[in-house]
Coordinates of C-alpha atoms in Angstrom, one line a residue:
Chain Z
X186 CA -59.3 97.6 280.8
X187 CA -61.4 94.7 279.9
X188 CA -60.6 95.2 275.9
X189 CA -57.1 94.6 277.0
X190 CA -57.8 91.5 278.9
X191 CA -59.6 90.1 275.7
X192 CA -56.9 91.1 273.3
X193 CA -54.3 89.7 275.7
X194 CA -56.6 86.3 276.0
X195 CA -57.3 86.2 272.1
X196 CA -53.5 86.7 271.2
X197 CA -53.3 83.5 273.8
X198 CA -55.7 81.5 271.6
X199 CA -54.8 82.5 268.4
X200 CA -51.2 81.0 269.4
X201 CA -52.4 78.2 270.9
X202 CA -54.2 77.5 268.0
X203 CA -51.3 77.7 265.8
X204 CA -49.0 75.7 267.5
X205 CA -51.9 73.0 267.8
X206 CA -53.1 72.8 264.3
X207 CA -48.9 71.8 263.6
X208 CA -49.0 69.3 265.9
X209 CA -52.4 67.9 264.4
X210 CA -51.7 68.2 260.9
X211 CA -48.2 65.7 261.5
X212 CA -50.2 63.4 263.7
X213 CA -52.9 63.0 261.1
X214 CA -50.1 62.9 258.2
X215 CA -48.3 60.2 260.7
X216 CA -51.3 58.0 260.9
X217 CA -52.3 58.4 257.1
X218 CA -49.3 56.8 256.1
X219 CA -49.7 54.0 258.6
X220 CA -53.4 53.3 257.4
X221 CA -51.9 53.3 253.7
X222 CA -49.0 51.1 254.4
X223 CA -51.3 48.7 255.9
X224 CA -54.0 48.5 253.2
X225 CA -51.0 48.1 250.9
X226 CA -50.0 45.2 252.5
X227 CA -53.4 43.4 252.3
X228 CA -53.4 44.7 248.4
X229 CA -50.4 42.5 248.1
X230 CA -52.2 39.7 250.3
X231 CA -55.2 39.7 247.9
X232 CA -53.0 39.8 244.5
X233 CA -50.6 36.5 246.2
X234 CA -53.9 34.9 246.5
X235 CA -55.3 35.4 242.8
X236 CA -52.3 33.7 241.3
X237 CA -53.7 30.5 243.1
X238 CA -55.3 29.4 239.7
X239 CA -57.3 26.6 241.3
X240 CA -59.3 28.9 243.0
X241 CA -63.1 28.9 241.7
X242 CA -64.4 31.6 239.0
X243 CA -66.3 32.5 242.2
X244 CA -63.7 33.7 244.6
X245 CA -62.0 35.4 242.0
X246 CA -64.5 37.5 240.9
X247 CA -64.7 38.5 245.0
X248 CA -61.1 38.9 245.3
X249 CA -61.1 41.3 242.2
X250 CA -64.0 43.2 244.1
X251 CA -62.0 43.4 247.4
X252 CA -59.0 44.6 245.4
X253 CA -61.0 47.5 243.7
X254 CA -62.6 48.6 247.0
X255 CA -58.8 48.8 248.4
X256 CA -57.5 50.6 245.8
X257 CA -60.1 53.3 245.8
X258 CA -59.8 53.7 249.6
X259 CA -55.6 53.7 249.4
X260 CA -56.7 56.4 246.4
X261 CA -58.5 58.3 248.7
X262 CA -56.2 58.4 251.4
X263 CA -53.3 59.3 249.2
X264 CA -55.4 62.4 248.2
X265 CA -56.2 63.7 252.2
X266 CA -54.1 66.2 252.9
X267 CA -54.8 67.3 257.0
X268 CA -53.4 70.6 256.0
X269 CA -56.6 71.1 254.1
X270 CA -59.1 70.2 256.9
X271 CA -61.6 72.4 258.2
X272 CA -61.5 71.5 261.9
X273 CA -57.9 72.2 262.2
X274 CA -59.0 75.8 262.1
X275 CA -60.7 75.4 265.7
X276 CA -59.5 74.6 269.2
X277 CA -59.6 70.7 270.0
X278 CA -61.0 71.7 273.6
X279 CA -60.6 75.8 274.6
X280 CA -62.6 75.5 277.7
X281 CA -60.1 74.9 280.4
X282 CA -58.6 78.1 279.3
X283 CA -61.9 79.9 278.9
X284 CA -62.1 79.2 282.5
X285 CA -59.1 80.2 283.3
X286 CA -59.7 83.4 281.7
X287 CA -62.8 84.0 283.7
X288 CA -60.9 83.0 287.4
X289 CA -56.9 84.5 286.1
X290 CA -58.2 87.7 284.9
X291 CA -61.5 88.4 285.0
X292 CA -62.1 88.3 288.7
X293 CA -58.3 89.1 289.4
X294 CA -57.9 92.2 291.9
X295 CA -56.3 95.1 290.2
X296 CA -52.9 94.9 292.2
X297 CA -51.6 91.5 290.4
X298 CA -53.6 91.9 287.2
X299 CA -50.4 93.6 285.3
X300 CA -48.7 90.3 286.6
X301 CA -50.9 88.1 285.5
X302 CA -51.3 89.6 282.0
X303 CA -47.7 89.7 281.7
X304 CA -47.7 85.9 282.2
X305 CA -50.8 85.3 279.5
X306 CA -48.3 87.7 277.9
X307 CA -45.0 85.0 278.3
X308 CA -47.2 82.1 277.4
X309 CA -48.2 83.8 273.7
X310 CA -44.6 84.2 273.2
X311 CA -43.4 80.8 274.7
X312 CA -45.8 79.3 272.1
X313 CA -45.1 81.6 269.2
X314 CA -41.5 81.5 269.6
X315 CA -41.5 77.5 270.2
X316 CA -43.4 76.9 266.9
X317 CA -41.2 79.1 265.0
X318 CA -38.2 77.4 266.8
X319 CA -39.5 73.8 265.3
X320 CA -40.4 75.3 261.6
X321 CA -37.1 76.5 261.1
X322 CA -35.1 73.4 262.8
X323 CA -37.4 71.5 260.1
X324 CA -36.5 73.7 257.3
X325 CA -32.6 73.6 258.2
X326 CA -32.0 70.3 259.1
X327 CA -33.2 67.8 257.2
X328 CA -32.6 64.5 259.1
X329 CA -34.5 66.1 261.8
X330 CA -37.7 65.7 259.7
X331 CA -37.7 61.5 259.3
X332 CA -38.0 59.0 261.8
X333 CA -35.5 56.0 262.6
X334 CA -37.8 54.1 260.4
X335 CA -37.6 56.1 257.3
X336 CA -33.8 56.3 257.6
X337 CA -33.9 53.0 257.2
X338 CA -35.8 52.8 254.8
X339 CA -34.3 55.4 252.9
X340 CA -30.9 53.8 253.4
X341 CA -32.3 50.2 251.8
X342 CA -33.7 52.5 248.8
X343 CA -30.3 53.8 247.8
X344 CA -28.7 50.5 247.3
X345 CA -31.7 49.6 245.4
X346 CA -33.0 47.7 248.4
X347 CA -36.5 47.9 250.5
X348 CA -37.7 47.0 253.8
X349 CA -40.7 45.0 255.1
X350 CA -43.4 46.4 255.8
Chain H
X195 CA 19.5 59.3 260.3
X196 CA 16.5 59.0 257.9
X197 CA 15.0 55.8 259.4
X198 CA 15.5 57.4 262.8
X199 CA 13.7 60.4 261.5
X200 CA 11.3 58.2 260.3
X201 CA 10.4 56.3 263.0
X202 CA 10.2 59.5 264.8
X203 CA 7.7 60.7 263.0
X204 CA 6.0 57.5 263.3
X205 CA 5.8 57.7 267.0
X206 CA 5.0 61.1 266.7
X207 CA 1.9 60.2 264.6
X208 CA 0.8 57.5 266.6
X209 CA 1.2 59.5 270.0
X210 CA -1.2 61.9 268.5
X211 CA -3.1 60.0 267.0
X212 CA -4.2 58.5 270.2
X213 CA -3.8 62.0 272.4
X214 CA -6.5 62.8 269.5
X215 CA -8.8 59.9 270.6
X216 CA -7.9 60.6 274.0
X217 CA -9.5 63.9 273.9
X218 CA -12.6 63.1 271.7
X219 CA -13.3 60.6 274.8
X220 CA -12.8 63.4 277.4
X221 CA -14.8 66.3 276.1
X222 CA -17.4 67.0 278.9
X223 CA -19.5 69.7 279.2
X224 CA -18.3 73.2 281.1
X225 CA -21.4 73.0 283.7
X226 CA -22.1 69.8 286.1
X227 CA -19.2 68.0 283.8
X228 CA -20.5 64.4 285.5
X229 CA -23.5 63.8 283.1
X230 CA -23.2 64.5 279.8
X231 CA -26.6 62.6 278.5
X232 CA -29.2 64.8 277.8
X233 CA -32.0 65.3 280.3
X234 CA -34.2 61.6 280.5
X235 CA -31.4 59.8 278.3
X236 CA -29.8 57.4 280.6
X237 CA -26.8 56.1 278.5
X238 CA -25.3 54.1 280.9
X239 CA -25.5 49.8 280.7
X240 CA -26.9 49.5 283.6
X241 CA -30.0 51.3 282.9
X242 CA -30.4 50.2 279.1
X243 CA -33.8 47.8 280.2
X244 CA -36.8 48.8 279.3
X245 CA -39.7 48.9 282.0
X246 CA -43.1 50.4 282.3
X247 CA -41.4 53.7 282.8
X248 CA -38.9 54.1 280.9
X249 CA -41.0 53.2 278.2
X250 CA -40.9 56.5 276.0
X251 CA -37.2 56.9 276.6
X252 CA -36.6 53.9 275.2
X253 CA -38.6 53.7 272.5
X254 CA -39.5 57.1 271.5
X255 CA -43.0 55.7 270.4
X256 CA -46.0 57.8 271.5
X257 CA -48.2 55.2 273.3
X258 CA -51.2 56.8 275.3
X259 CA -54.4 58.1 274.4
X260 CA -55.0 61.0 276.7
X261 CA -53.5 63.7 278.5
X262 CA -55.3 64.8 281.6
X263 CA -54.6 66.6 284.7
X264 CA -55.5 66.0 288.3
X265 CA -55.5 67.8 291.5
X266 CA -54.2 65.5 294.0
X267 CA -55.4 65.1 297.6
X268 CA -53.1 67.9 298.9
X269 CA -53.6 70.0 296.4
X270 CA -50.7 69.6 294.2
X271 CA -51.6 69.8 290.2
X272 CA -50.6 66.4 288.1
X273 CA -50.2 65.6 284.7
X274 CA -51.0 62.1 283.9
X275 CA -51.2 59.7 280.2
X276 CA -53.9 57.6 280.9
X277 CA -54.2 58.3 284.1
X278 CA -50.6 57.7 285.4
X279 CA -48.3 60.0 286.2
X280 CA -45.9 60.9 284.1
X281 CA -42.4 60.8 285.5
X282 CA -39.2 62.9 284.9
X283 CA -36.2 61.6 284.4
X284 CA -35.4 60.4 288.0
X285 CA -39.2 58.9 288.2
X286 CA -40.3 61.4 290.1
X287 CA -44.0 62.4 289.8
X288 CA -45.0 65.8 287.7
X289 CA -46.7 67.6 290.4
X290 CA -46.5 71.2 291.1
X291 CA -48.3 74.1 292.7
X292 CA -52.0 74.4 291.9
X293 CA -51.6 78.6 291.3
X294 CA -49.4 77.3 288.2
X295 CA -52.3 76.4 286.0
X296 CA -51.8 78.0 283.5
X297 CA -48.5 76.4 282.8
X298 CA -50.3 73.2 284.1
X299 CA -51.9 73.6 280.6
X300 CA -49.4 74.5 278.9
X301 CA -47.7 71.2 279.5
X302 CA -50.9 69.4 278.9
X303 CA -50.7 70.7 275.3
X304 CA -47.0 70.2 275.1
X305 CA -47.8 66.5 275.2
X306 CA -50.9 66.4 273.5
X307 CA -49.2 68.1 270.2
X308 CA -46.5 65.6 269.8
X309 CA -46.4 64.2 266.9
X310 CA -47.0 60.6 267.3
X311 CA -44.1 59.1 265.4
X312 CA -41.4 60.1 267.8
X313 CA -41.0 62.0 270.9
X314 CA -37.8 63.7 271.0
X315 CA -36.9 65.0 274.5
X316 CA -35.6 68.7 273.1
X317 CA -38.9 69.2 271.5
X318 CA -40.5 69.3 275.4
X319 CA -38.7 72.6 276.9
X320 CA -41.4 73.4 279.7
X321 CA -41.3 69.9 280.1
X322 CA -37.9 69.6 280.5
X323 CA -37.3 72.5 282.7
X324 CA -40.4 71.2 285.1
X325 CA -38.5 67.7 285.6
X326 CA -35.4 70.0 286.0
X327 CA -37.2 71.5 289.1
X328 CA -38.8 68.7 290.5
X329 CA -35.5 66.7 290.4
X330 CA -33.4 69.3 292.0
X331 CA -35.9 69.2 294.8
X332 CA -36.1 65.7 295.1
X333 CA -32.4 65.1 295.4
X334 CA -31.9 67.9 298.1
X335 CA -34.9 67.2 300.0
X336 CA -34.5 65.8 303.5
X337 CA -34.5 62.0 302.4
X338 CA -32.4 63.3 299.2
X339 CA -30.4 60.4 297.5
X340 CA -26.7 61.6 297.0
X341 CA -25.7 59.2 294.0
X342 CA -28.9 60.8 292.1
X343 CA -27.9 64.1 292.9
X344 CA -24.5 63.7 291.8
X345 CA -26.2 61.7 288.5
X346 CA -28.2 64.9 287.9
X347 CA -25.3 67.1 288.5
X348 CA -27.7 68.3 291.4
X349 CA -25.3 69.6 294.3
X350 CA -26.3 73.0 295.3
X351 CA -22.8 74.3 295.9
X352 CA -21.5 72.8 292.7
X353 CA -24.3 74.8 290.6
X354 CA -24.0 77.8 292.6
X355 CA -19.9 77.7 291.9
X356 CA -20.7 77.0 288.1
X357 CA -23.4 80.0 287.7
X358 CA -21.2 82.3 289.7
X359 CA -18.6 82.4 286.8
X360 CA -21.4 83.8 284.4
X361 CA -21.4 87.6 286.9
X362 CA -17.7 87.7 286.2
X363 CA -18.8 87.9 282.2
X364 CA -21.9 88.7 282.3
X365 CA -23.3 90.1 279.1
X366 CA -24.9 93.1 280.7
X367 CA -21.0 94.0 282.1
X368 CA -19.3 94.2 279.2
X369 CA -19.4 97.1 277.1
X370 CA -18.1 97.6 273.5
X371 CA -15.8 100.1 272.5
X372 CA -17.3 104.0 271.3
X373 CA -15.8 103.5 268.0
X374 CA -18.3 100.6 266.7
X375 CA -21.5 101.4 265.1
X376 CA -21.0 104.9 265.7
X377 CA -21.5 105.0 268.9
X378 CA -25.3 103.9 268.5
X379 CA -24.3 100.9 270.4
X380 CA -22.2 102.2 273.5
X381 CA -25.6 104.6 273.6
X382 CA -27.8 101.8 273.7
X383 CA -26.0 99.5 276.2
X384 CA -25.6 102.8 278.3
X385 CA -29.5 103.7 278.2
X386 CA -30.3 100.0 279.2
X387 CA -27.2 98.5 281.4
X388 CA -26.4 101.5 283.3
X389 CA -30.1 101.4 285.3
X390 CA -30.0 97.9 285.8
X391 CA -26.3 97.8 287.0
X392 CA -27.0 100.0 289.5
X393 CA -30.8 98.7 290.2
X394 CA -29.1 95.2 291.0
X395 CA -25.9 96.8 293.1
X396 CA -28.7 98.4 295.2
X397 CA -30.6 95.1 295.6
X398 CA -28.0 92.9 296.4
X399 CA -26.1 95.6 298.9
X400 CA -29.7 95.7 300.4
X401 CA -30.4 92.4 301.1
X402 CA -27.8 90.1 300.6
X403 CA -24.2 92.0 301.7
X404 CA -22.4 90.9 304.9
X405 CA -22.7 94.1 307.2
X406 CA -24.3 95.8 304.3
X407 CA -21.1 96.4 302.4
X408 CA -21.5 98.2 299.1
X409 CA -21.6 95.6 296.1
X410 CA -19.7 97.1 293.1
X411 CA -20.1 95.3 290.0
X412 CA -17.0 95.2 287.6
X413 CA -17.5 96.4 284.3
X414 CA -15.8 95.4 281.1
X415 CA -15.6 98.3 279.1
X416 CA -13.6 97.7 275.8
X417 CA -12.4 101.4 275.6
X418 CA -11.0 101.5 278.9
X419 CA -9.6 98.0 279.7
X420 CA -8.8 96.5 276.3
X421 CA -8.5 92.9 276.6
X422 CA -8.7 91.8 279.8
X423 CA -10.8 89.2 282.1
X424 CA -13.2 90.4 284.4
X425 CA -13.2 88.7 287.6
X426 CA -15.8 90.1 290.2
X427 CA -14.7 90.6 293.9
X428 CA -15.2 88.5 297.0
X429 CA -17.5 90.7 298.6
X430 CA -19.9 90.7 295.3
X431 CA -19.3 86.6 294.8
X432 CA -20.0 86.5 298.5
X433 CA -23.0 88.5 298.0
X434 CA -24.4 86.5 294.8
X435 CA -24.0 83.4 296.7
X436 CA -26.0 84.6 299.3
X437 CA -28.3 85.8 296.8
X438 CA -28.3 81.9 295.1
X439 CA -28.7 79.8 298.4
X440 CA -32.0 82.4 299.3
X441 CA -33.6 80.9 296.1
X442 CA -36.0 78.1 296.9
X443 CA -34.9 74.7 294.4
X444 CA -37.7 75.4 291.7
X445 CA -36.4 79.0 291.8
X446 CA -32.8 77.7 291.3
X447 CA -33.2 75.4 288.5
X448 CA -35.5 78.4 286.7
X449 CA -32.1 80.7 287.4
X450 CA -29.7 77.9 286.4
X451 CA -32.2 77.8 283.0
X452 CA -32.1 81.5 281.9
X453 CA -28.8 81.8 282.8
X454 CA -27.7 79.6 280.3
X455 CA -29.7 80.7 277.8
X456 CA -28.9 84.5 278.6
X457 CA -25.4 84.2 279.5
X458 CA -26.4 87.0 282.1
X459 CA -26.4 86.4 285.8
X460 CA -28.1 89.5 286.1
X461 CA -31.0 88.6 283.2
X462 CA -31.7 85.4 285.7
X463 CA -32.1 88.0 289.1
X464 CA -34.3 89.9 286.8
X465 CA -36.6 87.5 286.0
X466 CA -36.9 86.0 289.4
X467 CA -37.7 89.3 290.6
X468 CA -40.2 90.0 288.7
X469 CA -42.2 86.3 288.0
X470 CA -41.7 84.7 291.5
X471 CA -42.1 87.4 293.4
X472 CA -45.2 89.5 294.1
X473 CA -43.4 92.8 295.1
X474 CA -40.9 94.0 293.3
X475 CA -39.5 97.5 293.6
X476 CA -39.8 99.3 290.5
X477 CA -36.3 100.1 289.6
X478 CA -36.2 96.2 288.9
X479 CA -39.3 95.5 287.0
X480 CA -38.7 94.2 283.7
X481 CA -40.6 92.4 280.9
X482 CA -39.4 89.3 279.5
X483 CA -38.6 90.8 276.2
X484 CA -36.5 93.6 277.7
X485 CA -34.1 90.9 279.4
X486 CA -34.3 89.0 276.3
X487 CA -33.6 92.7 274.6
X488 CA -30.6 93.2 276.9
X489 CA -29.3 89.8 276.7
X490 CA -28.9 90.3 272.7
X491 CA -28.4 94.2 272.5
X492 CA -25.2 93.3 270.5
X493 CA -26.8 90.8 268.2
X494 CA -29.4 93.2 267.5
X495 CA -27.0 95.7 266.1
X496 CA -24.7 93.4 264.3
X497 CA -27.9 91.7 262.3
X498 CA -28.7 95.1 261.7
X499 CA -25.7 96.1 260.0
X500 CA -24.8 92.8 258.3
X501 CA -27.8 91.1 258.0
X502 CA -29.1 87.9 259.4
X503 CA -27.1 85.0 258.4
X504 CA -29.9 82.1 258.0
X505 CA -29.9 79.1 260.0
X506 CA -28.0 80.9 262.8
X507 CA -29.8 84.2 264.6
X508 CA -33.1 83.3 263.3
X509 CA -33.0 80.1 265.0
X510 CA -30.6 81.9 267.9
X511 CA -33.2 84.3 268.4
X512 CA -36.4 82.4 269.0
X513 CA -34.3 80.0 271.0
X514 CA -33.4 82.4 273.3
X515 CA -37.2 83.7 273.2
X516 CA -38.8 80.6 273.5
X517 CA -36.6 79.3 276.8
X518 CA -36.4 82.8 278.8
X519 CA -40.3 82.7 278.0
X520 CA -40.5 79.1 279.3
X521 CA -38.5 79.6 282.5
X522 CA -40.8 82.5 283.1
X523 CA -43.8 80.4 282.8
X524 CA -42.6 77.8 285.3
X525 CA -41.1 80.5 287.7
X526 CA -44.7 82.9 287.8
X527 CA -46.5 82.5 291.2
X528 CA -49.9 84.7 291.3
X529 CA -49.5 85.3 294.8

């Protein structure tokens, strides 16, 4: 009985996990491109400023510095890919349902035990069906994958136009 | 004569013309036709200011750091951003049984996994179908606010008149014809309606008949009666309303839920039976994928002889998965 509890709560996890690491990976893509956008914009900031030519031999030679620090970070932040990342692979925080294990079915009496597998049961599919259910809306409708911002954007681009930052 | 013709048509073209927009403007919705906004959308001028509530409706922008829950003082469970309550859509607080905890998690991860860019409200279902609950209760509670409940299309006896038209079709009365499929079908829905027909006319004669009449349940069988409506009798419609106004407001809005997404009256008794209460006779115990199975017997062997067609039953059939499962989650009671 107790190899059936485990498999029932491992199944939980291993769904859990799944529909975790999607979330993660877009928030971590999300706030990527913020962190680029931004260090592009100071890029521009620095280059505005060099074209001063009465600045000193001095500054430029720092703001040239600062501009190759930037570009090697914005380099290495186009090259992160969350999809790649190790930690993804692990639960953010599993122990509130490790304890809930231990209290819903561990210690349950026998009578409601079928119940309350069958609900660990509903709560593996829930998440397993839900994360399927987003994948495919993804993968069929397009629009559905940018935000109001990158409409916008993407509206400028096509008559050769771009927004600010 | 050609001018007059004409102008006729001109007329003609206009009148429809504006019949046309006339009816674009007057589409609503079959069930609870007053609000046609989607759950936490307000649409309407009066509401379009933005406050410290309102906040993610309005923008859409994910703004908190943490999702946590708390166990109140009388031992309700709540889900808080940043240690505020989160709201539903009538700014009422999330709080809910504490022998729920496991869907108390659930909707803890639901909001941790957004995806901070945007929150769209369809992409919360058990958060949805919570606020759904806790609305309905709050509306028809003693100090219930009758301008919200008709905002929320929450009137008991309007809902209970809307669900009461699914029994007449329901999916688990009608019955294709021999001929289809080779019979493999008829065979199927015979093995799996048949028991659970008779399982519910039992149950509802049992507890819920006047004098404890018989229920019969009409049946749409395609060999038999062609094409036809099926309209259930007064004694069963009194019966299922009986049934409806025994169900406690969480337990409603979970039935109102799987009922859509079943098109089965009789799905939505099953799953009640067997997630919110603790003893269920056997003849009605199901699992949620054998309602699900019943629900889309047909589907089942259509995709199996024609194929899927993508973008339609692979996305139908999680949807169906994912919100029976959902309103099973926020319907199971331990005890």
């Amino acid at each position: 009985m107790s190899s059936v509890k485990l498999h029932s709560y491992k199944n939980f996890i291993k769904a859990l996990l799944k529909t975790e690491r999607r979330g993660r990976i877009q928030q971590l893509q999300n706030d990527n491109k913020r962190k680029i956008s931004i260090m592009t914009y100071e890029r521009m900031q620095i280059v505005r400023k060099q074209q001063f030519t009465n600045s000193s031999m001095e500054e430029q030679k720092k703001l040239i510095l600062q501009l190759n620090i930037l570009n090697q970070k914005i380099k290495s932040l186009k090259n992160y890919d969350p999809s790649n990342d190790k930690s993804l692979l692990f639960l953010k925080d599993s122990s509130p349902f490790k304890q809930l294990f231990q209290t819903d079915l561990i210690e349950s009496s026998n009578e409601s035990l079928h119940r309350v597998l069958e609900s660990w049961k509903d709560a593996t599919n829930f998440l397993d069906n839900q994360r399927e259910y987003d994948e495919l809306m993804e993968l069929y409708d397009l629009s559905n994958k940018f935000t109001q911002q990158e409409k916008i954007k993407a509206t400028a681009n096509r008559v050769g136009l771009d927004v600010p930052l | 004569m050609i001018s007059f013709a004409l102008k006729c048509n001109r007329s003609h073209l206009i009148a429809k013309s504006r019949l046309q927009i006339r009816s674009i403007s007057s589409i609503k919705p079959l069930l609870n036709s007053q609000n046609s906004s989607p759950l936490g959308v307000d649409r309407s001028i009066e509401s379009n200011v933005k406050y410290e509530t309102n906040r993610l409706a309005k923008n859409g922008k994910k703004f908190w750091n943490a999702v946590t829950l708390s166990v109140t003082h009388d031992k309700l469970i709540q889900l808080e951003l940043d240690g505020k309550a989160i709201k539903t859509p009538l700014g009422n607080k999330i709080v809910f049984d504490e022998n729920k905890k496991l869907l108390a998690l659930l909707l803890q991860k639901e909001w941790e996994t957004i995806p901070d860019s945007s929150v769209k409200q369809h992409a919360l279902p058990l958060t949805s179908l919570v606020s759904r609950c806790i609305d309905l209760e709050n509306t028809n509670g003693v100090n219930g606010d009758l301008e919200l409940r008709a905002k929320i299309g929450g009137d008991r006896d309007a809902i209970n008149k809307d669900l009461l038209r699914y029994l007449d079709t329901d999916t688990l009365l009608v019955f294709s014809p021999n001929a289809e499929y080779e019979g493999a079908l008829r065979t199927a829905q015979n093995d799996m309606y048949l028991p659970i027909i008779k399982a519910v006319e039992e149950y509802l004669t049992a507890n819920f008949s006047k004098d404890h009449k018989h229920i019969d349940l009409r049946v749409l069988d395609a060999d038999i009666h062609g094409l036809r409506g099926n309209i259930q009798n007064d004694t069963t419609k009194a019966a299922a309303t009986n049934y409806l106004n025994s169900l406690s407001l969480w337990n409603l809005a979970v039935f109102e839920k799987t009922v859509l997404s079943t098109k089965s009256f009789i799905c939505a008794i099953l799953l009640l039976e067997n997630k919110a209460q603790f003893n269920v006779s056997n003849n009605l115990k199901y699992s949620v994928d054998d309602i699900v199975r019943a629900s889309t017997l047909e589907t089942i062997y259509q995709t199996e002889r024609w194929g899927e067609v993508e973008d339609t039953h692979d996305i139908g059939k999680r949807n169906i998965k994912r919100n029976v499962n959902a309103a099973a989650l926020v319907a199971f009671n331990k005890k």
